[in-house]
CSV table of C-alpha atoms and ligand atoms in Angstrom, one decimal:
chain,number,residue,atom,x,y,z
A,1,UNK,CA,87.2,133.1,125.0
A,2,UNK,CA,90.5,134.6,122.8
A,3,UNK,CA,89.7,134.6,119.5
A,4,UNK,CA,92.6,134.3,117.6
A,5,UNK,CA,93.3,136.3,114.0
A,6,UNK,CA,95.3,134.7,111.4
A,7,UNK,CA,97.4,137.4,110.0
A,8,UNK,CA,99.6,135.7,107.8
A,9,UNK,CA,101.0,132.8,106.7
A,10,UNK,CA,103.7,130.8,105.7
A,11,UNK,CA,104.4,127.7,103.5
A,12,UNK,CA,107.2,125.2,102.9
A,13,UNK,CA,108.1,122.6,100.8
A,14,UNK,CA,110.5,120.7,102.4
A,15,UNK,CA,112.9,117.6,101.7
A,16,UNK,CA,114.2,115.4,104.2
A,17,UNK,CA,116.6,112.6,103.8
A,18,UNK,CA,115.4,109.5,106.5
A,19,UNK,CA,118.5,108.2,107.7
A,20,UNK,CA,117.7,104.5,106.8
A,21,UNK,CA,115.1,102.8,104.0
A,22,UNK,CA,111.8,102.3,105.2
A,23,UNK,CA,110.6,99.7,103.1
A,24,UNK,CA,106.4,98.5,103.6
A,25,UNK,CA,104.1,96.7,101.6
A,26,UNK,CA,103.9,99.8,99.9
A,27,UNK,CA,107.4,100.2,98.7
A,28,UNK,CA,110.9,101.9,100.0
A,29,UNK,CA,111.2,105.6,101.4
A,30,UNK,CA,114.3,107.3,101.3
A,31,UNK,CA,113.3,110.7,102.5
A,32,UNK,CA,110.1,112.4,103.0
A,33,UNK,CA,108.1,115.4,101.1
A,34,UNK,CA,107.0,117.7,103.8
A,35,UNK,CA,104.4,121.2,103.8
A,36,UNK,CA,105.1,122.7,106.7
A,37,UNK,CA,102.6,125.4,107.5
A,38,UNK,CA,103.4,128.8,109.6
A,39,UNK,CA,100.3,130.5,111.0
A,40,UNK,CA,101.1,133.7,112.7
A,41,UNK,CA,98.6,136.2,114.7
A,42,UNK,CA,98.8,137.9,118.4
A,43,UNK,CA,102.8,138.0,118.3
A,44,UNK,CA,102.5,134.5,118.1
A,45,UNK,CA,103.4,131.2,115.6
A,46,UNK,CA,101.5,128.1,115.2
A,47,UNK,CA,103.1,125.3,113.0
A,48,UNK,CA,101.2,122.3,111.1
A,49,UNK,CA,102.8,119.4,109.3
A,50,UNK,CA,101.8,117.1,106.5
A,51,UNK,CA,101.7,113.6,106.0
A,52,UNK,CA,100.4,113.1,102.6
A,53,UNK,CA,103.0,111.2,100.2
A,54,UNK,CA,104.6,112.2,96.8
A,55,UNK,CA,102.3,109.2,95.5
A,56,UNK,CA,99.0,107.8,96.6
A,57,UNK,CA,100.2,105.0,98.3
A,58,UNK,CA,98.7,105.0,101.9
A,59,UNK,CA,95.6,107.2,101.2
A,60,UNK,CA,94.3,109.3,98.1
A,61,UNK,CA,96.3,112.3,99.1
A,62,UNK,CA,99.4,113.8,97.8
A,63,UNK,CA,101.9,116.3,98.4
A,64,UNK,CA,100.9,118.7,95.1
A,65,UNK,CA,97.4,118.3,95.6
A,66,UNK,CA,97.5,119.5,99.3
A,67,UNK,CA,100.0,122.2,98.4
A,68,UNK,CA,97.6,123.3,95.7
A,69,UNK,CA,94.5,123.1,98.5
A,70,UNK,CA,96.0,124.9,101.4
A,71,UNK,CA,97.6,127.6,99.1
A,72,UNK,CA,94.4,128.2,96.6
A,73,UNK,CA,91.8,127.1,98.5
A,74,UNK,CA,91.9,126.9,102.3
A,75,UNK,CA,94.4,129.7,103.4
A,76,UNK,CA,92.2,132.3,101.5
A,77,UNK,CA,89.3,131.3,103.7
A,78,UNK,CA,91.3,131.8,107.1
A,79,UNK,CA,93.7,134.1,106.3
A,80,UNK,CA,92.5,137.6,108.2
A,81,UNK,CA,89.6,136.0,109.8
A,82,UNK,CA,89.3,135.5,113.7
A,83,UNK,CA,88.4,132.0,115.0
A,84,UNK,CA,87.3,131.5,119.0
A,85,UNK,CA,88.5,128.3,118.9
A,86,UNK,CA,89.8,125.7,116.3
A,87,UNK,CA,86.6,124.1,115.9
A,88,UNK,CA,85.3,127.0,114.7
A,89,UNK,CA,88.0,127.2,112.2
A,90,UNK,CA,87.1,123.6,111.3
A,91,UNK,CA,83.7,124.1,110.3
A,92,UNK,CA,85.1,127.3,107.9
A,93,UNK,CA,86.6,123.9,105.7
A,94,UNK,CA,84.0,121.9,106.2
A,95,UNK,CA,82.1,122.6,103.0
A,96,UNK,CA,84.9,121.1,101.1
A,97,UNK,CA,84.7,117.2,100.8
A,98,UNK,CA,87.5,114.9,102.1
A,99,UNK,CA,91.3,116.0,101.6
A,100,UNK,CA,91.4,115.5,105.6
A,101,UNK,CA,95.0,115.3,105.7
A,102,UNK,CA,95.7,119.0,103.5
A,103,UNK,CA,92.9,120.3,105.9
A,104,UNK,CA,94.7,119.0,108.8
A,105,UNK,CA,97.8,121.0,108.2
A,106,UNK,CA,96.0,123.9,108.8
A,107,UNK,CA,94.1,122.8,111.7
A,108,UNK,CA,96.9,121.6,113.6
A,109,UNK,CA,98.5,125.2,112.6
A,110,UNK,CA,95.8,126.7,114.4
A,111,UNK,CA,95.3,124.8,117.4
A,112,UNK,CA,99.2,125.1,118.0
A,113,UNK,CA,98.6,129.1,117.1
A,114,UNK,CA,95.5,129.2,119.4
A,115,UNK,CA,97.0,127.3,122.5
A,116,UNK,CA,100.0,129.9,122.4
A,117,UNK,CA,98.1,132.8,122.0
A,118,UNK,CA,96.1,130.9,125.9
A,119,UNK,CA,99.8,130.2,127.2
A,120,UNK,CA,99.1,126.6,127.3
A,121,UNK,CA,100.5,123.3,126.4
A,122,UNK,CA,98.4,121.8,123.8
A,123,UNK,CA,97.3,118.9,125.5
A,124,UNK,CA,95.6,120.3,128.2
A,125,UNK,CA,93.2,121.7,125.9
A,126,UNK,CA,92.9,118.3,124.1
A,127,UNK,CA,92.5,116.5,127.6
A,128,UNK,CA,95.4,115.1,127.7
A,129,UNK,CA,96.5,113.7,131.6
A,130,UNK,CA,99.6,111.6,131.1
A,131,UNK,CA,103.0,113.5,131.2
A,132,UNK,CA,105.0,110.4,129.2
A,133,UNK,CA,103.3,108.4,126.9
A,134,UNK,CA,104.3,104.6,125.9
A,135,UNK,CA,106.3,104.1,122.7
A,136,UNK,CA,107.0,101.5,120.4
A,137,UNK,CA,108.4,100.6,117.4
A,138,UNK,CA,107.3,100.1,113.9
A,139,UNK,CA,110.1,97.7,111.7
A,140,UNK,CA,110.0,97.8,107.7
A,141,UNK,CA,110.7,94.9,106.0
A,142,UNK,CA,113.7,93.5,106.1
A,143,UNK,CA,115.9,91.7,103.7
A,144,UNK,CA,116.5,88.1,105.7
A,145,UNK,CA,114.7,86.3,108.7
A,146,UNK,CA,118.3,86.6,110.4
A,147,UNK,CA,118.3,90.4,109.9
A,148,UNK,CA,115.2,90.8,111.3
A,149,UNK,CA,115.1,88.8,114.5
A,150,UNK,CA,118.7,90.7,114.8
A,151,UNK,CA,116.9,94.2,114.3
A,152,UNK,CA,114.3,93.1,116.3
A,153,UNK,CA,117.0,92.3,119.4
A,154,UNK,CA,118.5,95.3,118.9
A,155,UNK,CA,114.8,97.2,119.6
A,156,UNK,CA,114.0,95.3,122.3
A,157,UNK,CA,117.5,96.7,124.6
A,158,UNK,CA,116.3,100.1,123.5
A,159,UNK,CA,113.0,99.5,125.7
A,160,UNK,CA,110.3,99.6,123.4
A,161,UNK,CA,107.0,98.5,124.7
A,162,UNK,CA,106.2,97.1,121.8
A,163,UNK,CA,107.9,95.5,118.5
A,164,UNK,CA,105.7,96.5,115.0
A,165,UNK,CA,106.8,94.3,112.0
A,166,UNK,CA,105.3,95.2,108.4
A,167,UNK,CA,104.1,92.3,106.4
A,168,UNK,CA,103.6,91.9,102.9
A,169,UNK,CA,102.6,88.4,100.9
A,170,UNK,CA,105.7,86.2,101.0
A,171,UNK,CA,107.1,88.1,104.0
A,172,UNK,CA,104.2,87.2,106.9
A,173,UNK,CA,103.8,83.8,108.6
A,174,UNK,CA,107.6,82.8,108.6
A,175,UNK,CA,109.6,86.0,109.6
A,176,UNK,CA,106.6,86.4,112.2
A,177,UNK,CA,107.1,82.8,113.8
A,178,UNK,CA,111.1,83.3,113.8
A,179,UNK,CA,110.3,86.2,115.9
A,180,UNK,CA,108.1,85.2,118.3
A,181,UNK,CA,110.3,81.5,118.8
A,182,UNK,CA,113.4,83.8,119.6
A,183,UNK,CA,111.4,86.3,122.0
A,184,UNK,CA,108.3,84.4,123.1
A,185,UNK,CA,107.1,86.9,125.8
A,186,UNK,CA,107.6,90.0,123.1
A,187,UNK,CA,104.4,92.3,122.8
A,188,UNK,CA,104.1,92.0,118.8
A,189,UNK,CA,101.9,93.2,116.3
A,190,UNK,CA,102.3,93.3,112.4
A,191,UNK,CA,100.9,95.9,109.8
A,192,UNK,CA,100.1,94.8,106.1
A,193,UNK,CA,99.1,98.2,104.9
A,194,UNK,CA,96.1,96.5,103.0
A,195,UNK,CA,98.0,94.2,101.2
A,196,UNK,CA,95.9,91.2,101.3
A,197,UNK,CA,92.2,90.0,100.7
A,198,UNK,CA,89.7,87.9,102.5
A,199,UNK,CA,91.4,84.9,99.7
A,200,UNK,CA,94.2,85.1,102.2
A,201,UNK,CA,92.5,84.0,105.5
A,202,UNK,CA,94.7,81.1,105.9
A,203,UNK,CA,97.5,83.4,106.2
A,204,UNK,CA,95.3,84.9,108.8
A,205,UNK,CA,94.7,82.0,110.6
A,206,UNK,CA,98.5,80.6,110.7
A,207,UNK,CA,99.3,84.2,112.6
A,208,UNK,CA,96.4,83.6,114.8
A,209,UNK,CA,98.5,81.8,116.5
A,210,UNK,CA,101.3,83.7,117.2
A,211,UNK,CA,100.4,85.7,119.8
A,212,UNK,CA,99.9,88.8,118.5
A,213,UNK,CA,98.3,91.6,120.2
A,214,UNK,CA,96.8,93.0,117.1
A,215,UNK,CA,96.9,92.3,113.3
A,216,UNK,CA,96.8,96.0,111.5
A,217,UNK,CA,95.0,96.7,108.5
A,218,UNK,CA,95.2,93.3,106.8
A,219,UNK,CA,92.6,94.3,104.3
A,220,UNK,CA,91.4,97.2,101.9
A,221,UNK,CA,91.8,100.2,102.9
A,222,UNK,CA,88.6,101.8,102.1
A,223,UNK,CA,86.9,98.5,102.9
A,224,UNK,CA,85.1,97.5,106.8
A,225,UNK,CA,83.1,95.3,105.8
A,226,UNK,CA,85.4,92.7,104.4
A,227,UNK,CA,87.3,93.4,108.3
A,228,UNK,CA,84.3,92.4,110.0
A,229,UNK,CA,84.4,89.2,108.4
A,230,UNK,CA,88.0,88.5,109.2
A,231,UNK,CA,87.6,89.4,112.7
A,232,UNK,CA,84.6,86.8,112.8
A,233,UNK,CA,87.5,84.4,111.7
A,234,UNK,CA,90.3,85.7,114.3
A,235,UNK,CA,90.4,86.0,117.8
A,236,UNK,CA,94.0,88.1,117.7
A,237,UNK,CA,92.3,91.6,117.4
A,238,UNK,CA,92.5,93.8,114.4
A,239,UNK,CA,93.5,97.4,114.0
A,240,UNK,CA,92.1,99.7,111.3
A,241,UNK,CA,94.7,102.2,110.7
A,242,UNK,CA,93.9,103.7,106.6
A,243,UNK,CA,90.1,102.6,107.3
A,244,UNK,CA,89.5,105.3,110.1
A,245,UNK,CA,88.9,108.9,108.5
A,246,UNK,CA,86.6,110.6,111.2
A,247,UNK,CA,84.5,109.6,113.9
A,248,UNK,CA,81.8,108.0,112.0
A,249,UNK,CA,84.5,105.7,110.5
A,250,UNK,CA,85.1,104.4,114.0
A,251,UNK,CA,81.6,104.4,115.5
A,252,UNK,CA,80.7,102.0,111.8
A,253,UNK,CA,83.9,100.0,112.5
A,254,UNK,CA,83.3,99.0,116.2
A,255,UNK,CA,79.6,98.7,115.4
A,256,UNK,CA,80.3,95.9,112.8
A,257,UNK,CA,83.0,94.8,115.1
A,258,UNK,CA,85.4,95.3,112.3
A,259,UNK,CA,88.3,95.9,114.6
A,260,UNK,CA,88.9,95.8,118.2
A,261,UNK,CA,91.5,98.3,118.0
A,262,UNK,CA,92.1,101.9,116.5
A,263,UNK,CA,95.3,103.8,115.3
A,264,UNK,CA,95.0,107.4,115.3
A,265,UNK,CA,96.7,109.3,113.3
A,266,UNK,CA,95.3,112.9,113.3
A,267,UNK,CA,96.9,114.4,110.3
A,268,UNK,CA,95.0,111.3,108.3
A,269,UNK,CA,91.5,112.9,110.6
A,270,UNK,CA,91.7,116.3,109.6
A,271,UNK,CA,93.1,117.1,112.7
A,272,UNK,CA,93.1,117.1,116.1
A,273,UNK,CA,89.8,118.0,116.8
A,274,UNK,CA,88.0,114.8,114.7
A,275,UNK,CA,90.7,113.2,116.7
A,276,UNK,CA,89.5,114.1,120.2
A,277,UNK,CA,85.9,112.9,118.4
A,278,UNK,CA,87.4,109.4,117.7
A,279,UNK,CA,88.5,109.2,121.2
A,280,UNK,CA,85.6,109.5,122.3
A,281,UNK,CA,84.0,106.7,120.7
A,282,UNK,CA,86.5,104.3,121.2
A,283,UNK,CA,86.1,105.3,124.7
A,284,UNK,CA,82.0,104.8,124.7
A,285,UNK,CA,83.3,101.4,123.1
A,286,UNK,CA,85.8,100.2,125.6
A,287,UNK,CA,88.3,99.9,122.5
A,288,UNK,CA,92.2,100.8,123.1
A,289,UNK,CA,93.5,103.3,121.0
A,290,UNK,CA,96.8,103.9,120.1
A,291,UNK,CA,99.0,106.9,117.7
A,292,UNK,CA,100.5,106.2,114.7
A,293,UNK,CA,102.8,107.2,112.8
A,294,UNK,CA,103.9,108.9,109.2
A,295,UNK,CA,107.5,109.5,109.2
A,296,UNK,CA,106.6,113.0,111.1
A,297,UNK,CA,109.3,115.4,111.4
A,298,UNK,CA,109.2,117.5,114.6
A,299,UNK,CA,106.2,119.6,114.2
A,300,UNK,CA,104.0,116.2,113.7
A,301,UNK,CA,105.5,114.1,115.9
A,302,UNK,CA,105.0,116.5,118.7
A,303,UNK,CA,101.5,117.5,117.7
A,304,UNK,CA,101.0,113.4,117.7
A,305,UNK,CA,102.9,113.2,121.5
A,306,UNK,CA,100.8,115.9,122.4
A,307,UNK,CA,97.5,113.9,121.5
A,308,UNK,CA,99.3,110.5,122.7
A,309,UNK,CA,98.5,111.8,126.3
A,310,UNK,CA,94.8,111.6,126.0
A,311,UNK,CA,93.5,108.6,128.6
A,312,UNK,CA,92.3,106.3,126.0
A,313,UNK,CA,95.4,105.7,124.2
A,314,UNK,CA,96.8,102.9,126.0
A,315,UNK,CA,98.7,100.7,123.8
A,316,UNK,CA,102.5,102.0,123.0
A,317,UNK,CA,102.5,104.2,120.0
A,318,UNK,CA,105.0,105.0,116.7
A,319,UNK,CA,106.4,108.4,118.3
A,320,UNK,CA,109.9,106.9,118.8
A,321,UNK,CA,113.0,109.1,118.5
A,322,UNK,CA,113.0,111.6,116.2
A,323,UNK,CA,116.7,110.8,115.9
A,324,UNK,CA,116.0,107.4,114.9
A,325,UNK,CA,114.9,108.9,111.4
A,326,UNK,CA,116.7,112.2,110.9
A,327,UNK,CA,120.4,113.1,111.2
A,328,UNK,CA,119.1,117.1,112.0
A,329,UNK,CA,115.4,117.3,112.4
A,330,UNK,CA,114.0,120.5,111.8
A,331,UNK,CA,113.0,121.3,115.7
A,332,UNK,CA,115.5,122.4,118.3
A,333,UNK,CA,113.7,120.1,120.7
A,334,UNK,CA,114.9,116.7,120.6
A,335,UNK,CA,111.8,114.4,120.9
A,336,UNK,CA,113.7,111.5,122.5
A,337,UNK,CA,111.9,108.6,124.0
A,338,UNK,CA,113.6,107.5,127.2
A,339,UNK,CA,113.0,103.4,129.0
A,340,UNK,CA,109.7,103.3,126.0
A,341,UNK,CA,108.2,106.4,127.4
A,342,UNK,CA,108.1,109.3,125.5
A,343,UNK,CA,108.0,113.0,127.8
A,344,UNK,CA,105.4,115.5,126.7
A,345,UNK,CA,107.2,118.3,125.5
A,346,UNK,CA,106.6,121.0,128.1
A,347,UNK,CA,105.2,124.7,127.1
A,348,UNK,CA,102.6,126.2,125.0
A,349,UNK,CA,101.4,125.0,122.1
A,350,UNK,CA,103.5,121.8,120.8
A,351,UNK,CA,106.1,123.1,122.9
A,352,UNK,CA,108.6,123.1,119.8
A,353,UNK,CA,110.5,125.7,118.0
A,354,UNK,CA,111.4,125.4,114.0
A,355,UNK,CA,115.3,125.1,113.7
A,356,UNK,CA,115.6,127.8,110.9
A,357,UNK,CA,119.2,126.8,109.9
A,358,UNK,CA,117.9,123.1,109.0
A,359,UNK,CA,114.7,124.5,108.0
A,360,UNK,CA,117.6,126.7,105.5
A,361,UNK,CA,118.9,123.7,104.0
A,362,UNK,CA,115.9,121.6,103.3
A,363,UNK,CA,113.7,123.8,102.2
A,364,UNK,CA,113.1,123.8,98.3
A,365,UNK,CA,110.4,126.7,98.1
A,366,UNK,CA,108.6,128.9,100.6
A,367,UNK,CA,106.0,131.5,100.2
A,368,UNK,CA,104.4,134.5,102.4
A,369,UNK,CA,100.8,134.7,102.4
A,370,UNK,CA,98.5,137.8,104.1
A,371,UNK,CA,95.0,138.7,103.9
A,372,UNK,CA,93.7,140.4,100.5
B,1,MG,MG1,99.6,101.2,109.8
């Protein structure tokens, strides 16, 4: 087994302008708040991304409170220690208590880190078999019914598998149903980011019958048990998407059959290791999984590509183009899907390499880390 030093370290604050709103039940996003994380040992890098928010909007986390974590608190327990594999490194953040998505940027750092230092691609460590992996698309809200059955259209002649509209109260049943009457063969889903309660299930049962393939996190998103009483009400499956933290999330949620579907989103898991555990149950369950999405510039979204290829994720994912959000991104890879299939990115690692000119121009501070 290599074990694998971490030497030093690097971290960024970066700011990236999206190129269009991204509005959800949430709110509107202009550009997103990025740490990017450099890990660097055996004349090699490793690169981890996070998802949190500048506000608590999808989860708990935020941007100063991971940057606070991984700078005071989890990079002084790694930094100068040898790992023989990421779980190991894992279990050194273990004793401290949630904050999955600040310990997943540098978890991800080190598996990236630890699959260059093997000369492999990432996913054949994960388990990974496919070499493309399905994409679709996930639509924000949009200012008319017109606009969106037009935006939708437009989606559809780019070859997505699969069309994602966010909901919100008000904006549900009738912007649905406009879309499925214009494109009644259309694999659809919607995602209400917890916006509603069980108060709402006539809402539920009017998009029952739409044809959806899955209804995504209609309800709290700390809650399951409220879930499995929608989904005794539904037959149009639901995904838990904010619900699902680790392993024992999913194993509670597809005991209680409070969804028939999962999104994984490793960065929300602590990384990809409590992903390849989530996999696992979903697989013992005979439930489809599929990867999500958080606005990931080109370190997450190929970490997420990377993971995508695992056999159990079988529904189309939200790794579209990375140039559908950002004029530059900030790998020189482009991560472009091509007929709804998205191609592994080939090497070791992710298989990406940071763009240090962008990286120039977006960064708004950086700082060097070693051992003590
Ligand atoms: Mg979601």
């Amino acid at each position: 087994m290599t074990r694998v030093t971490i030497e030093s370290a690097e971290l960024r604050l970066l700011e990236l302008p999206l190129k269009f709103r991204f509005e959800t039940s949430f709110g509107v996003q202009t550009k997103r708040t990025i740490l990017l994380l450099t890990l660097r040992g055996g004349g090699m890098e490793g690169y981890g991304e996070g998802v949190m928010e500048r506000l608590p909007s999808y989860r708990e986390e935020v941007v100063p409170g991971a940057e606070y974590l991984v700078r005071e608190v989890f990079l002084p327990k790694v930094l100068g220690q040898s790992f023989a594999n990421p779980a190991q490194l894992e279990a050194a953040l273990a004793p401290f208590r949630g904050n999955r998505m600040a310990k997943a940027i540098v978890e991800m750092a080190f598996w990236d880190l630890w699959a260059r230092c093997l000369g492999v691609p990432l996913q054949s460590l994960l388990g990974g078999t496919r070499e493309r992996v399905p994409v679709g698309v996930s639509l924000g809200i949009q200012p008319s019914i017109e606009t969106t059955v037009d935006v939708v259209e437009r989606h559809i002649a780019q070859q997505y598998k699969r069309i994602k509209l966010k909901i919100k109260p008000g904006w549900d049943v009738e912007p649905v149903r406009a879309v499925r009457e214009a494109f009644p063969d259309l694999t659809m889903t919607v995602d209400a980011n917890s916006a509603y309660s069980l108060s709402d299930a006539r809402t539920f049962a009017q998009l029952d019958e739409l044809g959806l393939d899955y209804i995504e996190q209609p309800l709290a998103y700390d809650d399951l048990h409220d879930h499995a009483k929608l989904q005794s009400l539904i037959r149009t499956p639901l995904c838990l998407d904010e619900s699902i933290l680790s392993a024992q999330d999913a194993r509670k949620a597809l005991t209680t059959d409070a969804g028939r579907v999962l999104n994984v989103k490793p960065a929300r898991c602590g990384g990809l290791t409590e992903s390849v555990r989530i996999h696992a149950v979903a697989q013992s369950f005979g439930v489809p999984l599929w990867m999500g999405g958080m606005l990931e510039a080109g370190v997450g979204r190929a970490h997420n590509i990377h993971v995508a290829s695992l056999p159990g994720f079988t529904k189309p994912g939200d790794v579209s183009s990375a140039s559908r959000y950002w004029e530059h991104d900030i790998v020189h890879e482009a991560l472009e899907a091509d007929q709804g299939e998205m191609p592994v990115p080939a090497g070791a690692g992710t298989g990406v390499t940071l763009n240090h000119d962008v990286l120039k121009r977006v960064t708004v501070r950086s700082e060097d880390f070693r051992p003590s």
